[in-house]
Amino acid sequence: MSEFLLTLLSLSVSGALIALLLLAIKPIVRYRLSQSWQYYIYLIVILRLLVPISPGPNFIGGWFERVVPPAERVINRGADIIVSGIAGTHAPTALPMLAKQMQAQTSVWEMLWIVWFIGAAAMFIWKGYGYMRFRGQFSAGHRTVTQPNVLAMLDDCRRELQIGARVPLYRNALAPTPMLFGLLRPAIVLPDNRNYDENELRYIFLHELTHFKRRDLWYKWLAQLTQCLHWFNPVVYLAVREIDRACELSCDEAVIKRLSPKEKQGYGNTLIAMAASGSYRPAAGARAMSEEKRHLKERLTAIMKSGKRSAAIAIVSFALATLIGCGALFTGSFVQDRARPSGEPESGKVYAGYNLEEIAKDRTKYVGDNSKVLHLVEQLPAPDPYYVQRYIALQTSQQPYGLTAFYEPDSGANDVPPRPDHGPNSKLADICRQNALVLFAMIDNVDEITFAFRSGPSTGQLDQSAYDAHLTFLRSDFARHVDFNEIAVNIEKLGQLLENWDSSFPD
């Protein structure tokens, strides 16, 4: 739940930033770039709000990792328990209090998820029910248009726009203005209380058929669905309103490209007549030729300023769209990393027993990134066959940031060897030192790494006092011999250090 909500919130922030950018440049591009560009550019916002895809490290994902950091954690692999804040304490005495803290944190996320779900479901039901109710009442008043001249004009406009499908034509007393109605089976609906001359019919049909050809109703529904998912974000409401506004402006622009200067004036007069006869905001499954009178002035101004745009404007439009698209992509989102499924074969070259290509997939900037850190430790070789790794503890609340891996005897082994030597010059210590180098290379901000060992198996809870042998390694000691900035990104160099260990780190 928490990962889902964090991903949703990061998408909401990321999409809002792109939407605010578009709203900020609106006064600059309003009459300079095409209205179609200003309409379809919001698809980038919609996709950013819906699709949690990011190319590796990104601004929003990193920001969420810093602002909503994992607390100091102890991870019990055997019991699959994650408890916060017990590093440096005696676990049995700390666990009851920490369990309550964990339950409280879980309850907060559950409550937030319930609040989001209720809000999203309520808005979706409200919009869906509103549309179904409107459709039922509205469709009941349909009267099929049978006048030959009107149908002939509709067919002429359909052929002019190269639309093969036939679009039904109705009259309806509930329609205050001409509209395209219906998501799955769109139809053009004319008001029943008014007759139109031949020119007006042509303008109306060209306008509504343009909506039909561009599938604007599907775009509108996608925007409405996005609004339901991000009902808590006021910027999304502004973006959806802007999509509605830009839709009509871009439709006007597409129509008047086919008209002569005199016809453009007639088209504008038709819009004025539609606004005078009544305007309203239809349901999500409809597009009306005149929805809101307050937008009429802007539409008429856009018609007067319309004209053929230069190649330079086309290049600027493409470049700006590309820039905004790349910005949306690299703004990114928070995405919970998924470990490789069990049983899936590993790939990559092995250096001195380390599959660095696979290990590097979990490289992270923060020791608090517990899922990646746990997976990194899991992929390290055991310091000795006598031991298995059972717990890890992460120190993330203050510097020096640290990681402790806890080992205990392998109780499942049939032939348990004698307990190995833990001295600083032992083979076990040498393997721990190699493991520490790999972890320092893969976790940017970890300062010290400790390997702790106990003589007997644990009871299912971490008791740090039972670990009687410790080996601690400092990043600063390794930094005298290696460049972590280099080996963190060059696994071949790291592999060479591991394969030539004695010469790389002489005693």
Coordinates of C-alpha atoms in Angstrom, one line a residue, residues 18 21 37 41 44 316-331:
I18 CA 4.7 19.7 -16.1
L21 CA 5.1 24.7 -16.7
W37 CA -0.1 21.8 -30.3
I41 CA 0.8 18.7 -25.5
I44 CA 2.4 14.4 -21.9
V316 CA 10.1 25.5 -32.5
S317 CA 6.9 23.6 -31.8
F318 CA 8.6 20.3 -32.4
A319 CA 11.7 21.2 -30.3
L320 CA 9.6 22.5 -27.4
A321 CA 7.4 19.4 -27.4
T322 CA 10.5 17.2 -27.4
L323 CA 12.0 19.3 -24.6
I324 CA 8.8 19.0 -22.5
G325 CA 8.5 15.3 -23.2
C326 CA 12.1 14.7 -22.1
G327 CA 11.6 16.9 -19.1
A328 CA 8.5 14.8 -18.1
L329 CA 10.4 11.6 -18.6
F330 CA 13.4 12.6 -16.6
T331 CA 11.3 14.3 -13.9

